[in-house]
Tab-separated table of N, CA and C in Angstrom:
chain	number	residue	atom	x	y	z
A	1	SER	N	137.068	85.681	39.161
A	1	SER	CA	136.643	85.222	38.506
A	1	SER	C	135.589	86.373	37.529
A	2	ALA	N	135.265	86.057	36.412
A	2	ALA	CA	134.766	87.495	35.454
A	2	ALA	C	133.560	87.617	35.999
A	3	ASP	N	132.595	86.471	36.677
A	3	ASP	CA	131.372	86.737	36.738
A	3	ASP	C	131.232	87.391	38.613
A	4	VAL	N	132.089	87.483	39.218
A	4	VAL	CA	132.376	88.323	40.515
A	4	VAL	C	132.620	89.795	40.020
A	5	GLU	N	131.662	90.823	40.738
A	5	GLU	CA	132.161	92.334	40.704
A	5	GLU	C	131.851	92.675	42.449
A	6	VAL	N	132.675	93.910	42.316
A	6	VAL	CA	132.495	94.740	43.706
A	6	VAL	C	131.015	95.306	43.761
A	7	GLY	N	130.610	94.588	45.081
A	7	GLY	CA	129.475	95.188	45.174
A	7	GLY	C	128.432	94.255	45.308
A	8	GLN	N	128.537	93.279	44.802
A	8	GLN	CA	127.761	91.766	44.492
A	8	GLN	C	127.252	91.445	45.932
A	9	GLN	N	126.297	91.471	45.916
A	9	GLN	CA	125.013	90.611	47.348
A	9	GLN	C	125.464	89.284	47.438
A	10	LEU	N	125.446	88.812	48.013
A	10	LEU	CA	125.637	87.231	48.440
A	10	LEU	C	124.327	86.977	48.757
A	11	PRO	N	123.779	85.611	48.990
A	11	PRO	CA	122.475	85.651	49.345
A	11	PRO	C	122.528	85.830	50.687
A	12	THR	N	121.435	86.249	51.337
A	12	THR	CA	121.081	86.177	52.817
A	12	THR	C	120.826	84.945	53.632
A	13	LEU	N	121.301	84.997	55.022
A	13	LEU	CA	120.817	83.677	55.718
A	13	LEU	C	120.310	84.301	57.152
A	14	ASN	N	118.762	83.823	57.160
A	14	ASN	CA	118.684	84.214	58.530
A	14	ASN	C	118.707	82.695	59.301
A	15	MET	N	119.210	82.763	60.957
A	15	MET	CA	119.730	82.092	61.341
A	15	MET	C	119.080	82.064	63.145
A	16	THR	N	118.375	80.686	63.341
A	16	THR	CA	117.850	81.195	64.985
A	16	THR	C	119.297	80.636	65.830
A	17	PHE	N	118.976	81.136	66.964
A	17	PHE	CA	119.999	81.107	67.968
A	17	PHE	C	118.809	80.817	69.392
A	18	THR	N	119.276	79.630	69.965
A	18	THR	CA	118.135	79.161	70.770
A	18	THR	C	119.389	79.005	72.291
A	19	ARG	N	118.689	78.943	73.194
A	19	ARG	CA	119.241	78.524	74.550
A	19	ARG	C	119.890	77.235	74.213
A	20	GLU	N	119.525	76.409	73.606
A	20	GLU	CA	119.742	75.118	73.820
A	20	GLU	C	120.705	75.072	72.655
A	21	HIS	N	120.739	75.789	71.621
A	21	HIS	CA	122.296	76.033	70.725
A	21	HIS	C	123.506	76.537	71.829
A	22	LEU	N	122.986	77.529	72.459
A	22	LEU	CA	124.169	77.793	73.443
A	22	LEU	C	124.704	76.891	74.219
A	23	VAL	N	124.048	75.958	74.660
A	23	VAL	CA	124.588	75.238	75.614
A	23	VAL	C	125.441	74.190	74.835
A	24	ALA	N	124.836	73.592	73.781
A	24	ALA	CA	125.383	72.572	72.628
A	24	ALA	C	126.663	73.257	72.373
A	25	TYR	N	126.955	74.651	72.079
A	25	TYR	CA	127.986	75.083	71.839
A	25	TYR	C	129.290	75.166	72.911
A	26	ALA	N	128.485	75.774	74.186
A	26	ALA	CA	129.290	75.622	75.487
A	26	ALA	C	130.398	74.339	75.395
A	27	HIS	N	129.081	73.224	75.016
A	27	HIS	CA	129.848	71.959	75.376
A	27	HIS	C	130.820	71.547	74.529
A	28	ALA	N	130.679	72.294	72.957
A	28	ALA	CA	131.545	71.597	72.096
A	28	ALA	C	133.085	72.394	72.185
A	29	SER	N	132.769	73.746	72.790
A	29	SER	CA	133.986	74.755	72.407
A	29	SER	C	134.418	74.533	73.551
A	30	GLY	N	134.053	74.233	74.970
A	30	GLY	CA	134.543	74.208	76.116
A	30	GLY	C	134.508	75.601	76.983
A	31	ASP	N	133.443	76.561	76.087
A	31	ASP	CA	133.365	77.733	76.927
A	31	ASP	C	132.379	77.607	77.758
A	32	MET	N	132.509	77.505	78.731
A	32	MET	CA	131.812	77.304	79.730
A	32	MET	C	130.856	78.629	80.572
A	33	ASN	N	131.390	79.577	80.184
A	33	ASN	CA	131.049	81.064	81.084
A	33	ASN	C	129.767	80.954	81.133
A	34	PRO	N	129.074	81.407	81.997
A	34	PRO	CA	127.794	80.973	82.802
A	34	PRO	C	126.909	81.992	81.941
A	35	ILE	N	127.557	83.428	81.445
A	35	ILE	CA	126.702	84.361	80.715
A	35	ILE	C	126.255	83.942	79.449
A	36	HIS	N	126.624	82.824	78.720
A	36	HIS	CA	126.029	81.746	77.916
A	36	HIS	C	125.126	80.801	78.084
A	37	ARG	N	124.819	80.594	79.660
A	37	ARG	CA	123.951	79.481	79.982
A	37	ARG	C	122.990	79.957	81.191
A	38	GLU	N	123.338	80.870	81.933
A	38	GLU	CA	122.643	81.030	83.282
A	38	GLU	C	122.083	82.205	82.798
A	39	GLU	N	120.513	82.398	83.125
A	39	GLU	CA	120.277	83.783	82.747
A	39	GLU	C	120.380	84.645	84.011
A	40	ALA	N	120.556	84.178	85.555
A	40	ALA	CA	120.533	84.606	86.726
A	40	ALA	C	121.870	85.592	86.788
A	41	PHE	N	122.969	84.703	86.357
A	41	PHE	CA	123.995	85.161	86.327
A	41	PHE	C	124.496	86.426	85.157
A	42	ALA	N	123.691	86.292	84.319
A	42	ALA	CA	124.170	87.091	83.249
A	42	ALA	C	123.524	88.326	83.580
A	43	LYS	N	122.151	88.341	84.262
A	43	LYS	CA	121.556	89.774	84.658
A	43	LYS	C	122.366	90.680	85.412
A	44	SER	N	123.104	89.530	86.783
A	44	SER	CA	123.958	89.929	87.525
A	44	SER	C	124.908	90.635	87.577
A	45	VAL	N	125.420	90.253	85.798
A	45	VAL	CA	127.186	90.667	85.287
A	45	VAL	C	126.429	92.049	84.600
A	46	GLY	N	125.101	92.325	84.488
A	46	GLY	CA	124.407	93.915	83.716
A	46	GLY	C	124.502	93.389	82.553
A	47	LEU	N	124.559	92.397	82.060
A	47	LEU	CA	123.628	91.769	80.804
A	47	LEU	C	122.406	91.720	80.899
A	48	PRO	N	121.353	92.093	79.626
A	48	PRO	CA	119.928	92.099	79.860
A	48	PRO	C	119.441	90.593	79.531
A	49	ASP	N	120.546	89.773	79.146
A	49	ASP	CA	119.739	88.243	79.341
A	49	ASP	C	120.732	87.195	79.069
A	50	VAL	N	120.946	86.006	79.084
A	50	VAL	CA	121.757	84.970	78.190
A	50	VAL	C	122.222	85.789	76.775
A	51	ILE	N	123.733	85.939	76.476
A	51	ILE	CA	124.261	86.283	75.411
A	51	ILE	C	125.009	84.711	74.386
A	52	ALA	N	124.575	85.133	73.111
A	52	ALA	CA	125.479	84.060	72.751
A	52	ALA	C	127.168	84.026	72.625
A	53	HIS	N	127.429	83.231	72.055
A	53	HIS	CA	129.052	83.421	72.350
A	53	HIS	C	129.306	83.866	70.936
A	54	GLY	N	130.308	84.720	71.042
A	54	GLY	CA	131.154	85.546	70.191
A	54	GLY	C	131.415	84.583	69.039
A	55	MET	N	132.263	83.729	69.482
A	55	MET	CA	132.713	83.289	68.745
A	55	MET	C	131.459	81.708	67.288
A	56	LEU	N	130.286	81.899	68.419
A	56	LEU	CA	129.287	81.120	67.507
A	56	LEU	C	128.803	81.754	66.770
A	57	THR	N	128.430	83.051	66.486
A	57	THR	CA	128.439	84.159	66.050
A	57	THR	C	129.189	84.609	64.953
A	58	MET	N	130.486	84.387	64.868
A	58	MET	CA	131.112	84.551	64.189
A	58	MET	C	131.464	83.246	63.062
A	59	GLY	N	131.292	82.038	63.717
A	59	GLY	CA	130.773	80.741	63.038
A	59	GLY	C	129.808	80.914	61.848
A	60	ARG	N	128.612	81.265	62.411
A	60	ARG	CA	127.543	80.909	61.475
A	60	ARG	C	127.678	82.207	60.064
A	61	ALA	N	128.530	83.769	60.849
A	61	ALA	CA	128.534	84.571	59.571
A	61	ALA	C	129.022	83.913	58.498
A	62	ILE	N	130.172	83.101	58.818
A	62	ILE	CA	130.734	82.791	57.387
A	62	ILE	C	130.335	81.710	56.852
A	63	LYS	N	129.181	81.016	57.401
A	63	LYS	CA	128.704	80.513	56.441
A	63	LYS	C	127.715	80.924	55.175
A	64	VAL	N	127.429	82.488	55.257
A	64	VAL	CA	127.312	82.692	54.115
A	64	VAL	C	128.063	82.835	52.622
A	65	VAL	N	129.737	83.082	53.112
A	65	VAL	CA	130.991	82.567	52.583
A	65	VAL	C	130.720	81.171	51.934
A	66	THR	N	130.641	80.372	52.731
A	66	THR	CA	130.865	78.969	52.486
A	66	THR	C	129.818	78.663	51.687
A	67	ASP	N	128.605	78.872	51.285
A	67	ASP	CA	127.248	78.655	50.965
A	67	ASP	C	128.040	79.192	49.258
A	68	TRP	N	128.340	80.770	49.495
A	68	TRP	CA	128.494	80.936	48.151
A	68	TRP	C	129.381	80.596	47.225
A	69	VAL	N	130.948	80.025	48.099
A	69	VAL	CA	131.859	79.857	47.013
A	69	VAL	C	131.729	78.673	47.120
A	70	GLY	N	130.962	77.862	47.817
A	70	GLY	CA	131.083	76.193	47.646
A	70	GLY	C	132.203	75.069	48.358
A	71	ASP	N	133.073	75.998	48.978
A	71	ASP	CA	134.214	74.874	49.087
A	71	ASP	C	134.677	75.749	50.619
A	72	PRO	N	134.558	75.341	51.623
A	72	PRO	CA	135.038	76.143	52.916
A	72	PRO	C	136.627	76.039	52.776
A	73	ILE	N	137.514	75.226	52.145
A	73	ILE	CA	138.511	75.583	51.918
A	73	ILE	C	139.279	76.591	51.168
A	74	ALA	N	138.606	77.458	50.219
A	74	ALA	CA	138.939	78.558	49.700
A	74	ALA	C	138.994	79.637	50.488
A	75	ILE	N	138.142	80.002	51.993
A	75	ILE	CA	138.591	80.997	52.156
A	75	ILE	C	140.174	81.083	53.336
A	76	VAL	N	140.569	81.774	53.148
A	76	VAL	CA	142.198	81.815	52.808
A	76	VAL	C	142.008	82.886	54.403
A	77	ASP	N	141.503	83.769	54.551
A	77	ASP	CA	141.580	84.574	56.086
A	77	ASP	C	139.739	85.325	56.564
A	78	TYR	N	139.872	85.034	57.481
A	78	TYR	CA	138.630	85.699	58.048
A	78	TYR	C	138.808	86.245	59.656
A	79	SER	N	138.281	87.253	59.470
A	79	SER	CA	138.011	88.171	61.001
A	79	SER	C	136.976	88.864	60.703
A	80	VAL	N	137.003	89.214	62.505
A	80	VAL	CA	135.408	90.224	63.022
A	80	VAL	C	136.219	90.861	63.790
A	81	ARG	N	135.301	91.559	64.344
A	81	ARG	CA	135.406	92.396	65.780
A	81	ARG	C	133.597	92.200	66.320
A	82	MET	N	133.729	91.925	67.709
A	82	MET	CA	132.657	91.397	68.347
A	82	MET	C	132.035	93.197	68.715
A	83	THR	N	130.841	93.462	68.250
A	83	THR	CA	130.774	94.921	68.406
A	83	THR	C	129.272	95.000	69.424
A	84	ARG	N	128.792	93.895	69.719
A	84	ARG	CA	127.373	93.915	70.464
A	84	ARG	C	126.942	92.421	70.574
A	85	PRO	N	126.284	92.055	71.523
A	85	PRO	CA	125.795	90.677	71.999
A	85	PRO	C	124.671	90.297	71.065
A	86	VAL	N	124.637	89.025	70.993
A	86	VAL	CA	122.816	88.218	70.577
A	86	VAL	C	122.300	88.196	71.789
A	87	VAL	N	121.305	88.719	72.153
A	87	VAL	CA	120.566	88.338	73.493
A	87	VAL	C	119.745	87.312	73.296
A	88	VAL	N	119.879	86.304	73.776
A	88	VAL	CA	119.064	85.176	73.705
A	88	VAL	C	117.752	84.967	74.708
A	89	PRO	N	117.110	85.330	75.174
A	89	PRO	CA	116.237	85.112	75.897
A	89	PRO	C	115.708	83.568	76.002
A	90	ALA	N	114.744	83.029	76.870
A	90	ALA	CA	114.095	81.659	77.048
A	90	ALA	C	113.097	81.632	76.081
A	91	GLY	N	112.611	80.512	75.477
A	91	GLY	CA	111.747	80.709	74.416
A	91	GLY	C	112.082	80.293	73.201
A	92	PRO	N	111.808	80.139	72.024
A	92	PRO	CA	112.035	79.925	70.331
A	92	PRO	C	113.083	80.418	70.035
A	93	GLY	N	113.933	81.138	70.524
A	93	GLY	CA	115.117	81.621	69.738
A	93	GLY	C	114.851	83.179	69.465
A	94	VAL	N	115.964	83.467	69.063
A	94	VAL	CA	115.845	84.884	68.281
A	94	VAL	C	116.860	84.682	67.003
A	95	GLN	N	116.556	85.485	65.633
A	95	GLN	CA	116.854	85.434	64.618
A	95	GLN	C	118.523	86.372	64.363
A	96	VAL	N	118.908	85.864	63.543
A	96	VAL	CA	119.913	87.070	63.212
A	96	VAL	C	120.195	86.903	61.594
A	97	GLU	N	120.283	87.830	60.841
A	97	GLU	CA	120.391	88.049	58.999
A	97	GLU	C	121.922	88.223	59.293
A	98	PHE	N	122.539	87.166	58.533
A	98	PHE	CA	123.623	87.080	57.938
A	98	PHE	C	123.901	87.680	56.588
A	99	GLY	N	124.701	88.485	55.818
A	99	GLY	CA	124.738	88.620	54.464
A	99	GLY	C	126.427	89.268	54.300
A	100	GLY	N	126.011	89.405	53.078
A	100	GLY	CA	127.888	89.619	52.235
A	100	GLY	C	128.069	90.357	51.205
A	101	THR	N	129.183	90.992	51.069
A	101	THR	CA	128.814	91.468	49.710
A	101	THR	C	130.256	91.237	49.178
A	102	VAL	N	130.614	91.474	48.025
A	102	VAL	CA	131.996	91.834	47.694
A	102	VAL	C	132.796	93.031	47.611
A	103	GLY	N	133.721	93.003	48.475
A	103	GLY	CA	134.200	94.190	49.115
A	103	GLY	C	135.572	94.799	47.986
A	104	ALA	N	136.253	93.648	47.427
A	104	ALA	CA	137.289	94.015	46.683
A	104	ALA	C	137.647	92.865	45.909
A	105	ILE	N	137.950	93.151	44.933
A	105	ILE	CA	138.715	91.537	43.868
A	105	ILE	C	140.579	92.067	44.041
A	106	ASN	N	140.897	91.430	44.404
A	106	ASN	CA	142.270	91.475	44.742
A	106	ASN	C	143.090	91.215	43.660
A	107	ASP	N	144.431	91.841	43.422
A	107	ASP	CA	145.353	91.765	42.153
A	107	ASP	C	145.701	89.719	42.279
A	108	ASP	N	145.919	89.472	43.939
A	108	ASP	CA	146.375	88.245	43.409
A	108	ASP	C	145.249	86.808	43.113
A	109	GLY	N	144.041	86.839	43.090
A	109	GLY	CA	142.792	86.079	42.613
A	109	GLY	C	141.970	86.463	43.706
A	110	THR	N	142.311	86.689	44.934
A	110	THR	CA	141.448	86.911	45.985
A	110	THR	C	140.059	87.608	45.854
A	111	VAL	N	139.563	87.654	46.506
A	111	VAL	CA	138.241	88.393	46.998
A	111	VAL	C	138.141	88.913	48.420
A	112	ARG	N	137.479	89.686	48.521
A	112	ARG	CA	137.249	90.025	49.857
A	112	ARG	C	135.980	90.012	49.575
A	113	ILE	N	135.171	89.505	51.058
A	113	ILE	CA	133.461	89.552	51.293
A	113	ILE	C	133.696	90.592	52.563
A	114	ASP	N	132.798	91.714	52.778
A	114	ASP	CA	132.176	92.519	53.726
A	114	ASP	C	131.153	91.589	54.690
A	115	LEU	N	131.291	91.155	55.593
A	115	LEU	CA	130.027	90.613	56.332
A	115	LEU	C	129.345	91.642	57.220
A	116	SER	N	128.216	90.857	57.288
A	116	SER	CA	127.313	91.416	58.034
A	116	SER	C	126.282	90.624	58.754
A	117	ALA	N	126.055	90.853	59.995
A	117	ALA	CA	125.333	90.447	61.220
A	117	ALA	C	124.240	90.811	61.541
A	118	VAL	N	122.952	91.417	61.488
A	118	VAL	CA	121.925	92.093	62.057
A	118	VAL	C	121.395	91.564	63.226
A	119	PHE	N	121.116	91.913	64.210
A	119	PHE	CA	120.143	91.137	65.527
A	119	PHE	C	119.351	92.395	66.004
A	120	ASP	N	118.007	92.304	65.935
A	120	ASP	CA	117.329	93.445	66.535
A	120	ASP	C	117.306	94.602	65.824
A	121	GLY	N	117.819	94.548	65.100
A	121	GLY	CA	117.993	95.896	64.294
A	121	GLY	C	119.176	96.801	64.129
A	122	GLN	N	120.315	96.084	64.885
A	122	GLN	CA	121.428	96.298	65.224
A	122	GLN	C	122.848	95.395	64.509
A	123	THR	N	123.735	95.937	64.291
A	123	THR	CA	125.185	95.032	63.535
A	123	THR	C	125.524	94.480	65.184
A	124	VAL	N	125.565	93.624	65.116
A	124	VAL	CA	126.721	92.603	65.885
A	124	VAL	C	128.136	91.919	65.943
A	125	LEU	N	128.506	92.106	64.516
A	125	LEU	CA	129.859	92.266	63.883
A	125	LEU	C	130.508	93.093	63.322
A	126	GLY	N	131.672	93.840	63.549
A	126	GLY	CA	132.301	95.017	62.784
A	126	GLY	C	133.146	94.301	62.493
A	127	GLN	N	133.932	95.070	60.999
A	127	GLN	CA	134.976	94.880	60.263
A	127	GLN	C	134.658	93.811	59.948
A	128	ALA	N	133.825	92.714	59.996
A	128	ALA	CA	133.971	91.235	59.337
A	128	ALA	C	134.411	91.020	57.418
A	129	ARG	N	134.952	90.374	57.955
A	129	ARG	CA	135.731	90.114	56.611
A	129	ARG	C	136.357	88.684	56.158
A	130	ALA	N	136.180	88.011	55.228
A	130	ALA	CA	136.768	86.678	54.704
A	130	ALA	C	137.494	87.588	53.156
A	131	THR	N	138.714	86.825	53.315
A	131	THR	CA	139.208	86.881	51.918
A	131	THR	C	139.256	85.071	51.569
A	132	VAL	N	138.959	85.527	50.207
A	132	VAL	CA	138.698	83.775	49.484
A	132	VAL	C	139.139	83.636	48.058
A	133	ARG	N	139.840	82.938	47.990
A	133	ARG	CA	140.601	82.370	46.773
A	133	ARG	C	139.611	81.760	46.106
A	134	LEU	N	139.439	82.429	44.515
A	134	LEU	CA	138.049	81.825	43.896
A	134	LEU	C	139.001	81.099	42.474
A	135	SER	N	138.235	79.886	42.128
A	135	SER	CA	139.111	78.822	41.047
A	135	SER	C	139.143	79.470	39.920
């Protein structure tokens, strides 16, 4: 669209991750790995605490794009690299800040959105990109 330009920032979303979210996601996804639910197990394998599922983090990150474009069907491609875990200690949860920037406007009418996810001052997703077809 004419009103979209490279470098344009999408609205940032701050989302909370709690242990309850991790348990619910484990049941919904079938990923019952104890590193996402059991503190003692997570620590026994060298993690600082329970960690969020990478796919949960990825799923939350794309909300920046779906909120911006208004239609999840407009997303034609989405990929990320998991670079660092979101550590979720017991208690009220932790905040992850998700953002997006228009990285490219392609000749085929699609737009590449470069996504960011920052937890505890560090990026947790690498090469997070969504391609969106704008009407």
